[in-house]
CSV table of C-alpha atoms and ligand atoms in Angstrom, one decimal:
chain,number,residue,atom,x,y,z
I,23,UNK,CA,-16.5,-6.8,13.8
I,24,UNK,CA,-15.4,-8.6,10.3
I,25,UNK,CA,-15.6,-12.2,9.5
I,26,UNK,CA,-12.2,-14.2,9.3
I,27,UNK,CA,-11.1,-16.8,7.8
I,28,UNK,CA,-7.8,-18.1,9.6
I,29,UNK,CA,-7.8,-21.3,10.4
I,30,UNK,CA,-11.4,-22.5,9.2
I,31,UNK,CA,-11.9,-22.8,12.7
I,32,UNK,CA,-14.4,-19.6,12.5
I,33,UNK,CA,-17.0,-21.7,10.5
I,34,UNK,CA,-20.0,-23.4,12.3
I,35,UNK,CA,-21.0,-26.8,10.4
I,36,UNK,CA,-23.9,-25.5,8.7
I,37,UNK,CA,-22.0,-22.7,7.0
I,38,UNK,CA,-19.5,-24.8,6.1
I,39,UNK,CA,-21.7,-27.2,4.3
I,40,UNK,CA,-23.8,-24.5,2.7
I,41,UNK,CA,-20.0,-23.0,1.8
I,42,UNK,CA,-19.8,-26.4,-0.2
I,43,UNK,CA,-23.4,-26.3,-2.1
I,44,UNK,CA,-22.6,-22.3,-3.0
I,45,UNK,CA,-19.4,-23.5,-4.5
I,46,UNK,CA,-21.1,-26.3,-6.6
I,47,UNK,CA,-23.4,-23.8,-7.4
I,48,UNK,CA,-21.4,-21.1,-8.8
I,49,UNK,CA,-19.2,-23.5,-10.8
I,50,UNK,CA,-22.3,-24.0,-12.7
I,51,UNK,CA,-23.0,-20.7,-13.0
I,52,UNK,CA,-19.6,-18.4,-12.8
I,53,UNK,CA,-21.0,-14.7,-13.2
I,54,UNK,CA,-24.0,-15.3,-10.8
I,55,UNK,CA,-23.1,-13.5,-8.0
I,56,UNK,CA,-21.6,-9.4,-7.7
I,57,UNK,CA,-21.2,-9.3,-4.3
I,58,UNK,CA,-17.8,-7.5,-4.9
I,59,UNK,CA,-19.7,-5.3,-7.2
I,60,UNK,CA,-16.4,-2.9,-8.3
I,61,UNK,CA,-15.1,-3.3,-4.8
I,62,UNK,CA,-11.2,-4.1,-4.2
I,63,UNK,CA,-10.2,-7.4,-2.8
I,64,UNK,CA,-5.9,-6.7,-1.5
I,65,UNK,CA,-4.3,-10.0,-2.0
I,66,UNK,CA,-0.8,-10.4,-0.1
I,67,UNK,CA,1.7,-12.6,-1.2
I,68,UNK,CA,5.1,-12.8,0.4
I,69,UNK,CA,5.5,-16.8,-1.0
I,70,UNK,CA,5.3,-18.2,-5.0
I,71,UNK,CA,1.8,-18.9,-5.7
I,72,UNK,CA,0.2,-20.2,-8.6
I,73,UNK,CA,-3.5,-21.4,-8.1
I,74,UNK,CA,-4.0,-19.4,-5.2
I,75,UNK,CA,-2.9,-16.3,-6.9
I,76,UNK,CA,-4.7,-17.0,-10.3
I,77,UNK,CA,-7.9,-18.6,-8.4
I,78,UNK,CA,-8.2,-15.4,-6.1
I,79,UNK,CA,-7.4,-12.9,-8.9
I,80,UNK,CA,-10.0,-14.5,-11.6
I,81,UNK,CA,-12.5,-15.0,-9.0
I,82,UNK,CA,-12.9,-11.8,-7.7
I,83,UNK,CA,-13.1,-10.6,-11.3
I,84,UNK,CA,-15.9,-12.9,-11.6
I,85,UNK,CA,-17.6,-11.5,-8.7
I,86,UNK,CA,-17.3,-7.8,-9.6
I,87,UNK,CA,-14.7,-6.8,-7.8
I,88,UNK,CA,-11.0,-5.7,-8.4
I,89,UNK,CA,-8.1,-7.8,-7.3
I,90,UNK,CA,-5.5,-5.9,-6.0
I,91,UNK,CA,-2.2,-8.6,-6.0
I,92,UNK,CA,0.9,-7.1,-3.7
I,93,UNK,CA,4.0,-8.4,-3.5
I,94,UNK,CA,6.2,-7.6,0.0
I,95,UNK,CA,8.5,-5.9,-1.9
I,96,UNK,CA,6.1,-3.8,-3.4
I,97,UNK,CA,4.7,-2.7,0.5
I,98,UNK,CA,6.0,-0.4,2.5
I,99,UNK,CA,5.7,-3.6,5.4
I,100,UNK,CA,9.2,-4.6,3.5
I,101,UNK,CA,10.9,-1.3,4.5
I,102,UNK,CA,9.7,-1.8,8.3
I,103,UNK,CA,6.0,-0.4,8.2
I,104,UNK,CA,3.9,-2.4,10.4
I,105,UNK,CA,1.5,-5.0,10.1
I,106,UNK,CA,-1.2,-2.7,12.1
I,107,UNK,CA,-0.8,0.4,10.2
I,108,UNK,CA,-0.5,-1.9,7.0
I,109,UNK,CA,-4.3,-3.3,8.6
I,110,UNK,CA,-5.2,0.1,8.8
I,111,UNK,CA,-4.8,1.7,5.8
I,112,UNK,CA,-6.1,-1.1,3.6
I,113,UNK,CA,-9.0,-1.4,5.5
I,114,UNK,CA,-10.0,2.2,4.4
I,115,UNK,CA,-9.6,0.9,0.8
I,116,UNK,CA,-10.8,-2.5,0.2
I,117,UNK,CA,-13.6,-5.1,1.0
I,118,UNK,CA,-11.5,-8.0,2.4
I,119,UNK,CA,-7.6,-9.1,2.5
I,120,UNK,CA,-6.1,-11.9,1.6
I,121,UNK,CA,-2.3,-13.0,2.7
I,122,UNK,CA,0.3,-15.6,1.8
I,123,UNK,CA,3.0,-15.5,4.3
I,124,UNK,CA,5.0,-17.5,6.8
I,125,UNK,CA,4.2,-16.6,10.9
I,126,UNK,CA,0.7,-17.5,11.5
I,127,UNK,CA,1.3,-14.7,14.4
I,128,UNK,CA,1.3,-11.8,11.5
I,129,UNK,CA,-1.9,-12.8,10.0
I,130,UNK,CA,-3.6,-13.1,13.6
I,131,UNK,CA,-2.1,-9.6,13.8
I,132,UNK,CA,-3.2,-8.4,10.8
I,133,UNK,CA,-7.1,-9.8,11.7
I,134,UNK,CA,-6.9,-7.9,14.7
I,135,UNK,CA,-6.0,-4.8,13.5
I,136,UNK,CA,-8.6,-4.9,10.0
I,137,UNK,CA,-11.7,-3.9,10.1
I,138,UNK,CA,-12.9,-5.9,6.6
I,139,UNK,CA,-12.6,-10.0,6.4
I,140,UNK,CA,-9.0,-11.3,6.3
I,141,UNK,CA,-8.3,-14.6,4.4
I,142,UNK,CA,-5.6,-16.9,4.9
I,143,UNK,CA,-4.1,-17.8,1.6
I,144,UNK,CA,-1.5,-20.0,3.6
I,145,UNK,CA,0.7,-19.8,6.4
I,146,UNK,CA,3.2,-22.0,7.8
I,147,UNK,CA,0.4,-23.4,10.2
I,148,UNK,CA,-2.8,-23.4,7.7
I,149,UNK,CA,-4.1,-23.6,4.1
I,150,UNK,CA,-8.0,-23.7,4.9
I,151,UNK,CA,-8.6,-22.0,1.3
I,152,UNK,CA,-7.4,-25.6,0.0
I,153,UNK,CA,-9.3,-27.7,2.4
I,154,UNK,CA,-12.5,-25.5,1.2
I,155,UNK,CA,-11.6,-26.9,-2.4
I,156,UNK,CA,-11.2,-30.2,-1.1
I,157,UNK,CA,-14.2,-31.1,0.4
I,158,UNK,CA,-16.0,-29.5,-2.7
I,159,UNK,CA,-14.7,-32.1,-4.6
I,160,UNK,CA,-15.1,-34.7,-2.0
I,161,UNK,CA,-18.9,-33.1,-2.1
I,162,UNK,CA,-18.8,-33.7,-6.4
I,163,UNK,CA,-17.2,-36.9,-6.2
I,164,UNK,CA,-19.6,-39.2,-3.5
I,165,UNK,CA,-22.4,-36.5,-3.2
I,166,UNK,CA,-22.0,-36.2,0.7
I,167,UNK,CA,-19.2,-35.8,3.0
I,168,UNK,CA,-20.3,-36.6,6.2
I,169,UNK,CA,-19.0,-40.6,7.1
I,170,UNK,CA,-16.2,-40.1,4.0
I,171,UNK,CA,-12.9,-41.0,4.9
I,172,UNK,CA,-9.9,-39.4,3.9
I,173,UNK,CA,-6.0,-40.6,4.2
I,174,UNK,CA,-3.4,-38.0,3.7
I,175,UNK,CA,0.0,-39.8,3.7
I,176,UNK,CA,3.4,-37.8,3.9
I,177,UNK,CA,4.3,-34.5,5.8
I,178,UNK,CA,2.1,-33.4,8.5
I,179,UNK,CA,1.7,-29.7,7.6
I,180,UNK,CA,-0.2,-26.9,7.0
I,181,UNK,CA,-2.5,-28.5,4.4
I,182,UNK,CA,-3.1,-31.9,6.7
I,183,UNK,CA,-3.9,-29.6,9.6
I,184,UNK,CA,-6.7,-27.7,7.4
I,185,UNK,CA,-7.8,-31.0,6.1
I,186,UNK,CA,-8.5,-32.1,9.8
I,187,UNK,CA,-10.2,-29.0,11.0
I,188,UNK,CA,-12.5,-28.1,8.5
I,189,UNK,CA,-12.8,-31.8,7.5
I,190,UNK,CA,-13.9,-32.6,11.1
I,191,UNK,CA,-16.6,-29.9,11.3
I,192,UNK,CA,-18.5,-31.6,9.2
I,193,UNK,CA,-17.7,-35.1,9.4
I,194,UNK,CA,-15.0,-36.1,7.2
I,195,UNK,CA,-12.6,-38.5,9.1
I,196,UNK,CA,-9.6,-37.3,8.4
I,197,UNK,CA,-6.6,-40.5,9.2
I,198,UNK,CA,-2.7,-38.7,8.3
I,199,UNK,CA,-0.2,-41.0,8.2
I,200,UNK,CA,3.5,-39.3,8.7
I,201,UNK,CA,7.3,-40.6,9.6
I,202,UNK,CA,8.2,-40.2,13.2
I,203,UNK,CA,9.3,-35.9,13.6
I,204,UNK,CA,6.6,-35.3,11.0
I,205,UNK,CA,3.6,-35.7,12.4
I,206,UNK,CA,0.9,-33.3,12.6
I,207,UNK,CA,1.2,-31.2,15.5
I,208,UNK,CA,-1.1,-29.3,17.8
I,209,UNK,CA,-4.0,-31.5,19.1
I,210,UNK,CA,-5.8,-31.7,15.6
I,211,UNK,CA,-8.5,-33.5,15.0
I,212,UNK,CA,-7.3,-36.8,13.1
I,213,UNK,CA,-6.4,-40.4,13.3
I,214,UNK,CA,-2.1,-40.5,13.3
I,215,UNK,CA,-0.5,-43.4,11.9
I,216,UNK,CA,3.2,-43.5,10.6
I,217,UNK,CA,1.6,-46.6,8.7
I,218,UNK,CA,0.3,-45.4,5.1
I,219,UNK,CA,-1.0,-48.4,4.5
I,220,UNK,CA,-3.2,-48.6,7.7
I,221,UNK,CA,-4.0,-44.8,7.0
I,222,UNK,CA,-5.1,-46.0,3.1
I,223,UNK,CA,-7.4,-48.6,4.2
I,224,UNK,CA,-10.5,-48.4,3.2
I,225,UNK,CA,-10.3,-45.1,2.3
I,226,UNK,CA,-12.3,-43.0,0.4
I,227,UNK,CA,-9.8,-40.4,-0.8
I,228,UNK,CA,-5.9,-40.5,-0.8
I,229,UNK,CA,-4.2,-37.0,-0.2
I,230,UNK,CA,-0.5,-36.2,-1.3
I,231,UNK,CA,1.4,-33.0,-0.9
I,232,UNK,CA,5.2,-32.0,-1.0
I,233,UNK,CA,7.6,-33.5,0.8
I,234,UNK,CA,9.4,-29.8,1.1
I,235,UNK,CA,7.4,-27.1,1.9
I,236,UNK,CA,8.2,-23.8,1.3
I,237,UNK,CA,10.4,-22.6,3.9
I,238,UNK,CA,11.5,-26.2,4.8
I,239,UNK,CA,14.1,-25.8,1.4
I,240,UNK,CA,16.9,-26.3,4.6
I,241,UNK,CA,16.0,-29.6,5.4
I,242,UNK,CA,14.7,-30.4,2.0
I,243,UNK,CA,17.1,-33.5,1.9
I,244,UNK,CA,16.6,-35.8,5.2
I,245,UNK,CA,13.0,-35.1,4.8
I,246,UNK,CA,12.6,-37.0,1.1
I,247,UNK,CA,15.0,-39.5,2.9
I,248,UNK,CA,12.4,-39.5,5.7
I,249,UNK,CA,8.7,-39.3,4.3
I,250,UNK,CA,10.2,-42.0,0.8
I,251,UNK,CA,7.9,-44.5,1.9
I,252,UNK,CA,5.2,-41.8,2.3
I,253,UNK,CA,4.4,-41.9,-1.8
I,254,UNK,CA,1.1,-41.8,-3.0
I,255,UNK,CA,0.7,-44.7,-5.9
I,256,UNK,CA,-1.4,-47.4,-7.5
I,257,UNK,CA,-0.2,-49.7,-4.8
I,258,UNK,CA,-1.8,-47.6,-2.3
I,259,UNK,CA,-4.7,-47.1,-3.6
I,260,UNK,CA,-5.5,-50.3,-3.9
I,261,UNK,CA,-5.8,-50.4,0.2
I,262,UNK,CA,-8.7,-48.0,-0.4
I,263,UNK,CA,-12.5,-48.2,-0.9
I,264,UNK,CA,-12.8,-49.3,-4.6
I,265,UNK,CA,-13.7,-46.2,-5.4
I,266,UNK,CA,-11.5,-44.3,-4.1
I,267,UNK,CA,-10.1,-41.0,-5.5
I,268,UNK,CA,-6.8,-39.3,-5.7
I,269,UNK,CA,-6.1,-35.6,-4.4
I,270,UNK,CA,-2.7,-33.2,-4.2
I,271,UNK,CA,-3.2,-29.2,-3.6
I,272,UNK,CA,-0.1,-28.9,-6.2
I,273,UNK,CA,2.3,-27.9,-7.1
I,274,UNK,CA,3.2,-31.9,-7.3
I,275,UNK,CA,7.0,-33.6,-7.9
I,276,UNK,CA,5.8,-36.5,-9.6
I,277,UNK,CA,8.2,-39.6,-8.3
I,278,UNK,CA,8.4,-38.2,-4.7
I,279,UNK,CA,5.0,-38.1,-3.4
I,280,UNK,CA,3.2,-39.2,-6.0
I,281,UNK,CA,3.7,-40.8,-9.3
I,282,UNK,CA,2.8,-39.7,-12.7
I,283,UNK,CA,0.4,-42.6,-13.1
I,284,UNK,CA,-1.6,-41.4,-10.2
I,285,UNK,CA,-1.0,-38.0,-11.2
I,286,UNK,CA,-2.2,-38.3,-14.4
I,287,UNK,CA,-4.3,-41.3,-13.7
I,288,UNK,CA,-8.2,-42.6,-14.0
I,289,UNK,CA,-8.6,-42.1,-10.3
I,290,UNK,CA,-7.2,-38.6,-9.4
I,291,UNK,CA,-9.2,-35.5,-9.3
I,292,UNK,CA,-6.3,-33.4,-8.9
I,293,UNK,CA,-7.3,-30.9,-11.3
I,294,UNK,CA,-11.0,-30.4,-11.1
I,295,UNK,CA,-9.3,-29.6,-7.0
I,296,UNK,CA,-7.3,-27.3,-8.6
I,297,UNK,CA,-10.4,-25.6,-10.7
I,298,UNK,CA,-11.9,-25.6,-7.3
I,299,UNK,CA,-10.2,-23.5,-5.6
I,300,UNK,CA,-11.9,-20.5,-7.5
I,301,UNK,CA,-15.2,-21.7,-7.1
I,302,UNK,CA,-14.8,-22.1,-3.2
I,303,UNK,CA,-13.4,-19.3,-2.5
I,304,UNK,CA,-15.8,-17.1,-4.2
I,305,UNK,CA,-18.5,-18.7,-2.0
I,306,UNK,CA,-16.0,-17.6,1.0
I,307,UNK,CA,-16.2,-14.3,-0.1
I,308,UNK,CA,-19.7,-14.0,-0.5
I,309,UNK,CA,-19.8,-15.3,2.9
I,310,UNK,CA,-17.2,-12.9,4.3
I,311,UNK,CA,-18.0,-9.6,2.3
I,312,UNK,CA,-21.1,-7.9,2.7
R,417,LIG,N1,-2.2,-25.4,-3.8
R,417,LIG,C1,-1.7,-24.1,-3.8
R,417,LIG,O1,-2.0,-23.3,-2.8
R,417,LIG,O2,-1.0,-23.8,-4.8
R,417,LIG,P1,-0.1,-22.5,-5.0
R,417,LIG,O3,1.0,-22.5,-4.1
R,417,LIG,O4,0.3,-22.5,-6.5
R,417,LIG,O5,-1.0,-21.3,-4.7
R,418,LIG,N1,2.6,-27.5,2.1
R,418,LIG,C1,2.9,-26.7,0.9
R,418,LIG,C2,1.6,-26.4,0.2
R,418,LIG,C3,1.8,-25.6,-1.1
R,418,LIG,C4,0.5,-25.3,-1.7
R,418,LIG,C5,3.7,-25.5,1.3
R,418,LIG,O1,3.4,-24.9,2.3
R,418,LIG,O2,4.6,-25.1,0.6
């Protein structure tokens, strides 16, 4: 049976932590591992992308391998083919598959039907990819994770979920502060608050993402009404530990939830979390792909 990687759920603790080190590791040392030596890695996208896409493509590169990047449109899935024989056929071809795609139900479908390693590269539900580049930084920033506190303040969505899960195994509290009808959802485990500022209290890291998710474009203009006072800024870091850092997964709307002078602030480590992402998820795949 392969490894997945769905929900972050399928990691124990100790892998998850030794997930982290591996990552640290590799950023210091890019071309150390060719555990994809000239394998194919199929990465699905049927949303935009930007870090994911370049972070998987590059990284795979870097681990010997061949990214393989499909579109929907360019699938025969878009004309009606399904998600089994889809599963089927790329398992006879490639060492692992990632997807980007709405229903969290088609990429449990598409595990079940694989017989190599499928990675969630974000659903409606989950971003566990981004949590793994989270806590590496976390991990760079204080040098430990377990007791570290971490505030994410606006939408309760797929990337506060992951934050919870993964961020529980190993003993990141995990506080999200969200407007009533935007709370996280499904038994998680975190600390909800609609207060940000109660969230933000002595907190070790403050965590932004959009207000308007994609697929949410419908709604897109009660929910900035809704999640306004959800904004990450200078004010609000100043309810948290001293030295407290900033994080978004991007892409970011500087003036919604979060200014440009946290943005492009002293305390943000928005972009080494972005660099991240490559460095994480090459250590996934070395845990994955064998
Ligand atoms: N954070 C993140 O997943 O960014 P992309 O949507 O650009 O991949
Ligand atoms: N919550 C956002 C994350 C983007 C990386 C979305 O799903 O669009």
């Amino acid at each position: 049976m392969p490894r997945h990687f769905l929900t972050g759920a399928e990691l124990s603790p100790d892998e998850l932590l030794a997930l982290v080190d591996r990552a640290i590791e590799l950023k210091a040392d890019p071309l150390g591992s060719n555990v994809l030596d000239r394998r194919s890695v199929a990465l699905i996208f049927e949303k935009p992308s930007t870090r994911t896409r370049v972070s998987f493509e590059t990284g795979v590169v870097e681990l010997g391998g061949h990214p393989l990047v499909l579109r929907r449109d360019e699938l025969q899935l878009s004309r009606g083919e399904s998600v089994r024989d889809t599963a089927y056929v790329l398992s006879r071809h490639v060492a692992a598959i990632g997807i980007r795609t709405g229903p969290d139900a088609l990429v449990e479908e598409l595990a079940e039907h694989s017989s190599v390693p499928v990675v969630n590269m974000l659903t409606a539900g989950h971003h566990p990819c981004q949590a793994l580049a989270d806590l590496m930084t976390l991990k760079e920033a204080f040098g430990r994770l377990e007791g570290l506190k971490l505030a994410y303040v606006g939408d309760g969505n797929n990337v506060a979920r992951s934050l919870a899960i993964l961020g529980s195994l190993v003993g990141v509290e995990v506080a999200v502060a969200a407007p009533p009808g935007y709370q996280l959802s499904g038994g998680v485990p975190a600390t909800l608050t609609s207060d940000p500022d109660e969230a933000a209290s002595g907190a070790d890291a403050l965590y932004a993402d959009v207000w308007v998710s994609m697929g949410d474009e419908d709604t897109a203009a009660e929910r900035r009404a809704a999640l306004a006072p959800y904004r990450l800024d200078d004010a609000l870091l100043d309810r948290a530990a001293p030295d407290a850092i900033a994080l978004h997964c991007l892409p970011a709307h500087p003036g919604e939830e979060i200014t440009e002078a946290v943005l492009y602030g002293p305390r943000q480590r928005i972009w080494q979390q972005a660099e991240n992402r490559r460095h994480a998820q090459k250590a996934l795949l070395e845990l994955l792909v064998h």
